[in-house]
Coordinates of C-alpha atoms in Angstrom, one line a residue:
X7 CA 256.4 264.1 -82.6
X8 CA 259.4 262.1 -81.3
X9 CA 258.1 263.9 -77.6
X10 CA 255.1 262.6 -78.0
X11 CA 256.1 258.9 -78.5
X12 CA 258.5 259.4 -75.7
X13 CA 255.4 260.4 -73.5
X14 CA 253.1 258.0 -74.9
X15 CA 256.0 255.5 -73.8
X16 CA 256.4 256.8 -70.5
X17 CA 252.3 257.1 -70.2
X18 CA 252.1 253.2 -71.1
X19 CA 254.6 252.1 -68.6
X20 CA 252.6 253.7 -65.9
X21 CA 249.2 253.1 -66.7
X22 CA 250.2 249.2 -67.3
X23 CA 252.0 249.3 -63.7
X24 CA 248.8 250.5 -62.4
X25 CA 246.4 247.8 -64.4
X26 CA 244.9 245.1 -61.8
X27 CA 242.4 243.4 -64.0
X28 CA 242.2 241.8 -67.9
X29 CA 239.0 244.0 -68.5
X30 CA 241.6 247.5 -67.0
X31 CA 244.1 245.6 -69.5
X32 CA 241.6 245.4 -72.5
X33 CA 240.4 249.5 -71.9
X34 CA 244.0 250.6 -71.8
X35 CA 245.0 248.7 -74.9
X36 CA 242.0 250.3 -76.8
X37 CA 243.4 253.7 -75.3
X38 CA 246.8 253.2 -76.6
X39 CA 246.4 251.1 -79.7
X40 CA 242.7 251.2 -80.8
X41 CA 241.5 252.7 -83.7
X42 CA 241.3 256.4 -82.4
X43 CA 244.0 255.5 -79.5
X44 CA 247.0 257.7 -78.9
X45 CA 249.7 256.3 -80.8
X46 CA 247.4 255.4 -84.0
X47 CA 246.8 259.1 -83.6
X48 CA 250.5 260.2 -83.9
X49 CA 251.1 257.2 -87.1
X50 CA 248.2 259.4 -89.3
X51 CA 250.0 262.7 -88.9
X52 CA 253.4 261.5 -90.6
X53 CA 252.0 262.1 -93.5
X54 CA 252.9 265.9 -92.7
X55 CA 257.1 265.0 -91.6
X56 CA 259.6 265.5 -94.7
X57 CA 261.3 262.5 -96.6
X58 CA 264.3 262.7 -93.6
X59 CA 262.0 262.4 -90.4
X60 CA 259.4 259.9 -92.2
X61 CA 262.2 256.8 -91.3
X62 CA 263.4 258.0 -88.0
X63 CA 260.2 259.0 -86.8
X64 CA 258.8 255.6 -88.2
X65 CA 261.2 253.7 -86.4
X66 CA 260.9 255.2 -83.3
X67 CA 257.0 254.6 -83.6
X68 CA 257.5 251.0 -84.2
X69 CA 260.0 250.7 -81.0
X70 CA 256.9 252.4 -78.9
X71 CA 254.6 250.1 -80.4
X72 CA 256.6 246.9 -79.7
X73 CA 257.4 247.9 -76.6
X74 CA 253.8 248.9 -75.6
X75 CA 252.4 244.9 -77.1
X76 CA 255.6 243.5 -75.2
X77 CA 254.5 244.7 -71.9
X78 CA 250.5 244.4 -72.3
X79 CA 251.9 240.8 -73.2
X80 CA 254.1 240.3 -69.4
X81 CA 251.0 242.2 -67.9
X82 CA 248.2 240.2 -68.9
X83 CA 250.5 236.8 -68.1
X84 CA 250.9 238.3 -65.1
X85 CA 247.3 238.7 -64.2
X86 CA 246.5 235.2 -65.1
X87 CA 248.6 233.8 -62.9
X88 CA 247.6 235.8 -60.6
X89 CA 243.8 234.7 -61.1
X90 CA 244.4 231.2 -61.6
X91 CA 246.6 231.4 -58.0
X92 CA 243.5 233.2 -56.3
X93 CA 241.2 229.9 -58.0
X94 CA 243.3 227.5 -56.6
X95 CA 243.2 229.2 -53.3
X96 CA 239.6 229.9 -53.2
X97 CA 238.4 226.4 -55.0
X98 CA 240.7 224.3 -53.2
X99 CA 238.8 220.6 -52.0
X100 CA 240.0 219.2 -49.0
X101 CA 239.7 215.6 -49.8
X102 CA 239.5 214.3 -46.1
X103 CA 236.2 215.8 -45.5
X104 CA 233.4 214.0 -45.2
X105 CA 231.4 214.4 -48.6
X106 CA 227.9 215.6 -48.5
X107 CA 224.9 212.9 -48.5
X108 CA 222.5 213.4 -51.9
X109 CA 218.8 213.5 -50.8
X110 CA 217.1 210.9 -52.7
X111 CA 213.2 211.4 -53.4
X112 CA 210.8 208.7 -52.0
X113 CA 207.5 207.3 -53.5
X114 CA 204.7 209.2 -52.8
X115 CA 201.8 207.6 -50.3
X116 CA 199.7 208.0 -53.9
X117 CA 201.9 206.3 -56.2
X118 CA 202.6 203.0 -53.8
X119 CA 199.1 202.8 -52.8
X120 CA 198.1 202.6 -57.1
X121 CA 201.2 200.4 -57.8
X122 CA 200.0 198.1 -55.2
X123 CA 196.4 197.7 -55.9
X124 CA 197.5 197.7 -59.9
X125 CA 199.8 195.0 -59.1
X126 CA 197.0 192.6 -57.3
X127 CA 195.1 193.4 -59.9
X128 CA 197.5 192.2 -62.8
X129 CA 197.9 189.4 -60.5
X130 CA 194.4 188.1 -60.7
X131 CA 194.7 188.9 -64.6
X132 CA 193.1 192.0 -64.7
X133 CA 195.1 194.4 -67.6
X134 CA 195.6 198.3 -67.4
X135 CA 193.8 200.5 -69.3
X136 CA 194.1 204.3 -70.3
X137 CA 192.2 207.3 -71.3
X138 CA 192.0 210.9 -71.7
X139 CA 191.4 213.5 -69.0
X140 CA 189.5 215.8 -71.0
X141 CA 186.8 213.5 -72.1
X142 CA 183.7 213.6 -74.5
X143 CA 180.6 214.2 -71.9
X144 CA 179.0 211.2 -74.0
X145 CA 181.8 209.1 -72.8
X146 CA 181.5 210.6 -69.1
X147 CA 177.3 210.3 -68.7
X148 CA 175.4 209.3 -71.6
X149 CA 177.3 206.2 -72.6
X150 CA 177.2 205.4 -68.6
X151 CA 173.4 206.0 -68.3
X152 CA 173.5 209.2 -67.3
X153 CA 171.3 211.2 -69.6
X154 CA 171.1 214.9 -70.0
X155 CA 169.2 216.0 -67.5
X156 CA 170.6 213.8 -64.7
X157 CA 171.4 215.7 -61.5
X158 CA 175.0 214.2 -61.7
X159 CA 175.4 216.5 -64.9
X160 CA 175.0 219.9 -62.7
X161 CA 177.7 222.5 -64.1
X162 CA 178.1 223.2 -60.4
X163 CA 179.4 219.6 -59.6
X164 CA 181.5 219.4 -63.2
X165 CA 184.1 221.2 -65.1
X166 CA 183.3 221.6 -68.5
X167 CA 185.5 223.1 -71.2
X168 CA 184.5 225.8 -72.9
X169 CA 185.2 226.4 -76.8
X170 CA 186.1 223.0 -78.3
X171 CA 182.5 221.6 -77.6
X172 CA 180.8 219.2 -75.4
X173 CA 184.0 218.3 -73.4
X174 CA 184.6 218.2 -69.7
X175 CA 187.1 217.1 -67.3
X176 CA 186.2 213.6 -66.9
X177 CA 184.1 213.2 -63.4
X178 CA 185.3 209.2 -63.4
X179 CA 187.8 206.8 -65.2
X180 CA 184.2 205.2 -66.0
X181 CA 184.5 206.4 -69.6
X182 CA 187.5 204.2 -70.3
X183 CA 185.5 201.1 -70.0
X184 CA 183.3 202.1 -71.9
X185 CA 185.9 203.2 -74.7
X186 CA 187.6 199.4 -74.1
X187 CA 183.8 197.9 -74.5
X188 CA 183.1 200.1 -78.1
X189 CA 186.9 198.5 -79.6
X190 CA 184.6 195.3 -79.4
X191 CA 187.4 192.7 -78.0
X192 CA 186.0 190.6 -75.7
X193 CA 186.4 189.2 -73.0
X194 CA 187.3 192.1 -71.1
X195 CA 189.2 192.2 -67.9
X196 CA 190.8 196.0 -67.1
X197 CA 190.9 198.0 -64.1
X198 CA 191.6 202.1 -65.1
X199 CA 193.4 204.4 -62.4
X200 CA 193.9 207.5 -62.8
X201 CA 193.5 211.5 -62.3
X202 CA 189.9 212.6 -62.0
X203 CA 188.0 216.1 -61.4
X204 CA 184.6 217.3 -59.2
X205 CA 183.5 220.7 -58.5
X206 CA 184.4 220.5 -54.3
X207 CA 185.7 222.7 -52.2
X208 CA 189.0 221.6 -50.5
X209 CA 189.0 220.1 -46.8
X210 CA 190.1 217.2 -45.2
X211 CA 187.7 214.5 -46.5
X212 CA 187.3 216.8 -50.1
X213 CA 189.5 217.8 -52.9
X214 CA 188.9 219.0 -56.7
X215 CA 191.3 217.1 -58.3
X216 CA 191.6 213.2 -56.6
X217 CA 192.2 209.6 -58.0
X218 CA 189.7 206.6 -58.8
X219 CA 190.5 203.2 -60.2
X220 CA 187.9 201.5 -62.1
X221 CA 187.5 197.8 -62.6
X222 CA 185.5 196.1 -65.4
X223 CA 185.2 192.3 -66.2
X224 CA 183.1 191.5 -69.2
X225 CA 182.3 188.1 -70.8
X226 CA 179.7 185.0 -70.7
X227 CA 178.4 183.9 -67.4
X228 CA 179.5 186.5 -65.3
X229 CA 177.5 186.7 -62.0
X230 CA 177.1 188.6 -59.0
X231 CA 179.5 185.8 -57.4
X232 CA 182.1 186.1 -59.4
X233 CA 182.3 190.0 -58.1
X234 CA 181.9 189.2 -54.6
X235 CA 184.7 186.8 -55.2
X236 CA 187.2 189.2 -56.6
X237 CA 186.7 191.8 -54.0
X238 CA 186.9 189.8 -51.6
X239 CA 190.3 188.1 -52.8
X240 CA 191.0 192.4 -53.9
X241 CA 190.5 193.4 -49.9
X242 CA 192.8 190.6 -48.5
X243 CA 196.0 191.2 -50.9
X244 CA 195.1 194.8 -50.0
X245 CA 194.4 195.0 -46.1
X246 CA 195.7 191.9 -44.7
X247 CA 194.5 187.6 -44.9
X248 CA 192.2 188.4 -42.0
X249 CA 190.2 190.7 -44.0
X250 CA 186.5 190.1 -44.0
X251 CA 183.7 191.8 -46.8
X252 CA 180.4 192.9 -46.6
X253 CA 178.2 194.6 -49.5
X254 CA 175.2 196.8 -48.8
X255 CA 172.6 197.7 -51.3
X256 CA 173.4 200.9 -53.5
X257 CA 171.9 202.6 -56.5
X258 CA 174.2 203.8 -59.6
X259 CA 172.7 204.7 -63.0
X260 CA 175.5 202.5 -64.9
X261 CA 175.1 199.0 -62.4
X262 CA 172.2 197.1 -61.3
X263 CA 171.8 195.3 -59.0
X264 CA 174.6 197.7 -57.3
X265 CA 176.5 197.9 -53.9
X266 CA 178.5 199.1 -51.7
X267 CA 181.5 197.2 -50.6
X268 CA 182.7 197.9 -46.7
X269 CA 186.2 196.1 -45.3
X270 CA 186.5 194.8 -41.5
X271 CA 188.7 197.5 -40.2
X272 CA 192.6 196.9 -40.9
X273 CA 193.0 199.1 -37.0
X274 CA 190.8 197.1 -34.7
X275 CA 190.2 193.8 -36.9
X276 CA 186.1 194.7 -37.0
X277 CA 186.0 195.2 -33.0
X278 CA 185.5 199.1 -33.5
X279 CA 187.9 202.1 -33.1
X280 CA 188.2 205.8 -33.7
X281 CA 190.0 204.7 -37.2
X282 CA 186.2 203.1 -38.1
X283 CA 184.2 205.4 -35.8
X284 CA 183.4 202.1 -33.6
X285 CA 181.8 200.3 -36.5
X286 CA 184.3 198.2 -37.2
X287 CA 184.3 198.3 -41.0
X288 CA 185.3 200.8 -43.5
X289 CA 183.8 201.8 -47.0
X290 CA 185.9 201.2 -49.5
X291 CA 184.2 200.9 -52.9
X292 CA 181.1 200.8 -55.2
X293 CA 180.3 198.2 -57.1
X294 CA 177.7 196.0 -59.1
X295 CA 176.7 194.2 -62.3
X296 CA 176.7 196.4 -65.6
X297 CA 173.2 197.9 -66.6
X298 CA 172.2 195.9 -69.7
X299 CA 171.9 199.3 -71.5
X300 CA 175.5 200.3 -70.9
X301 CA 176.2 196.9 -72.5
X302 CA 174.3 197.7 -75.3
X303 CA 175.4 201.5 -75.9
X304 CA 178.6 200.0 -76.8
X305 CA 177.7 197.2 -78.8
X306 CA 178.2 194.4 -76.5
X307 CA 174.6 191.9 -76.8
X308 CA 173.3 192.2 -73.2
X309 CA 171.2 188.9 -73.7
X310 CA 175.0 186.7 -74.5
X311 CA 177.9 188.7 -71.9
X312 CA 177.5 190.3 -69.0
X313 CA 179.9 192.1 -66.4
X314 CA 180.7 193.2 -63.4
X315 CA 182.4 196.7 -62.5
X316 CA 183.7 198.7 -59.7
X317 CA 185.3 201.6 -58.6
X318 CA 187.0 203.5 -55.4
X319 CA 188.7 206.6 -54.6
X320 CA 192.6 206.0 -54.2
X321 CA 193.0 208.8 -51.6
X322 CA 190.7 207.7 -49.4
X323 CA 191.9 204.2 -49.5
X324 CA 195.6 205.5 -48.7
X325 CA 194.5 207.4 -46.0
X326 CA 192.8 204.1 -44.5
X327 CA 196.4 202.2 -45.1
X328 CA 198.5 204.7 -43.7
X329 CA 196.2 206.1 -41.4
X330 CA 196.2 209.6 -42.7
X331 CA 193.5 211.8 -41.0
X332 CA 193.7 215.0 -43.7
X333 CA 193.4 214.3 -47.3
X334 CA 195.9 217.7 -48.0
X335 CA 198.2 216.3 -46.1
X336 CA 198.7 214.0 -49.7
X337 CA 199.4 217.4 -51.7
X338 CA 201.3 219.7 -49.8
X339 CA 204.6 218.0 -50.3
X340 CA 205.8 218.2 -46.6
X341 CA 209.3 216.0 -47.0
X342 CA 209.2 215.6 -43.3
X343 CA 205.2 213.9 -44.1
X344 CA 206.1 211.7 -46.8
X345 CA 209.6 210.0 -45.5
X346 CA 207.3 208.4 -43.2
X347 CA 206.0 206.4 -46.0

């Protein structure tokens, strides 16, 4: 037995001088000291050695022991260093370099086209108003005099949502006005961007998923001039002081008398261009007085307030800003496309 510790000794020495790495460390302690490990193999048999040998052996067993800690000890010290010098080397910043510039994002063409019209609208008093995306389709048509079997109601033209009822991805921000008319407060002055979805394929003109901002002004002697008046003042903060108006006669089911509002071309000044397609002007929203019945679906007397309401696409009205010719251009998150904004 006193061989054995001698070899598991001389074994440990060599094996240790060997060890490059704490997890070769870890492996050779389990070999030598673990549970089932060479020298925890010789302690359980001196149980066999007589009352003289017991001590010496014993002894001798706790020298190979100490000895065997004592140098796992140095060793792993030793590798330490040894990593922590390689760290140093490796990770080593050379503080005379120049340091590297953090890309900062930029504001989307979207998002400063809606903060800007939002903030001439707050300007002229005008609050904002919220709602949710998946709307109530009595919000969305009936409530906007749209009945059931209107064409605008075509599954092929809407996305409805199937198993929680008669709910849809709202077509317009329409049905938050008329949410603000049923809480009864009046006079109301809001205007309602946001996120709204059609059933159209994707091209350059076209997208499922696109922006609209709504504007509705309710309250006693509200005319046709006071509309004409605000979107006129609306297309000067938003295309330039030299900005001139025109409205054409329209048809939608939730306005009448309704319009369309065209802007003198921000490219050319109204003299014609391919930006206007020679016209000189450019469509920019819909727009008229609110049908009597809408009034009166949400419990505003028709006969004592009236209103005025509008609405325009916000992509298309960026691309006429910035002169953007493909509406995916907004979506495809091209940095190179959007730091020119």
């Amino acid at each position: 037995m006193k061989e054995k510790l001698e070899q598991i000794r001389s074994m440990a020495a060599e094996k240790l001088s060997a060890v490059d790495s704490l997890k070769g460390l870890e492996e050779l302690r389990v070999e030598l000291l673990g549970k089932k490990g060479a020298l925890t193999q010789i302690l359980k048999g001196m149980g066999s050695l007589s009352a003289e040998e017991r001590p010496v052996i014993g002894q001798l067993a706790n020298e190979v022991r100490g000895f065997i800690e004592g140098e796992m000890e140095n060793k792993k010290n030793a590798l330490l260093a040894d990593e922590q010098a390689r760290k140093l080397k490796e990770e080593t910043i050379d503080v005379t370099m120049p340091g590297k510039v953090r890309q900062l994002g930029h504001r989307h063409p979207m998002t400063l086209v809606i903060d800007n019209i939002k903030d001439i609208f707050i300007g002229m008093g005008y609050e904002i108003a919220e709602g949710p995306e998946v709307e109530k389709a009595y919000y969305n048509f009936e409530a906007l005099n749209i009945p059931k079997d209107h064409p605008a109601r075509d599954e092929q033209d809407t996305f409805y949502v199937d198993g929680i009822g008669d709910f849809l991805l709202r077509t317009q921000t329409s049905s938050v006005q008329v949410r603000v008319m049923e809480k009864g407060k009046l006079p109301i002055k809001v205007v309602v961007p946001g996120r709204v979805y059609r059933s159209d394929e994707v091209d350059a003109t076209h997208s499922p998923v696109f922006h609209q901002l709504e504007g509705l002004v309710v309250d006693k002697g509200i005319t046709m001039g006071d509309l004409k008046g605000a979107l006129a003042v609306f297309a000067k903060e938003l295309f330039g002081e030299n900005t001139k108006v025109r409205f054409r006669p329209h048809h939608f089911p939730f306005t009448e008398p309704s319009a369309e509002m065209d802007a003198s071309c921000f490219a050319c000044g109204g003299k014609g261009c391919r930006v206007c397609k020679d016209s000189g002007w450019i469509e920019v929203l819909g727009c008229g007085m609110v049908h009597p019945k809408v009034l009166e679906m949400s419990g505003i007397d028709s006969k004592v307030y009236s209103g005025f309401a509008f609405g325009m696409g916000l992509e298309r009205v960026a691309m006429q800003k910035f002169g953007i010719t493909d509406l995916r251009l907004l979506y495809e998150n091209d940095v190179k496309f959007l730091k020119q904004f």
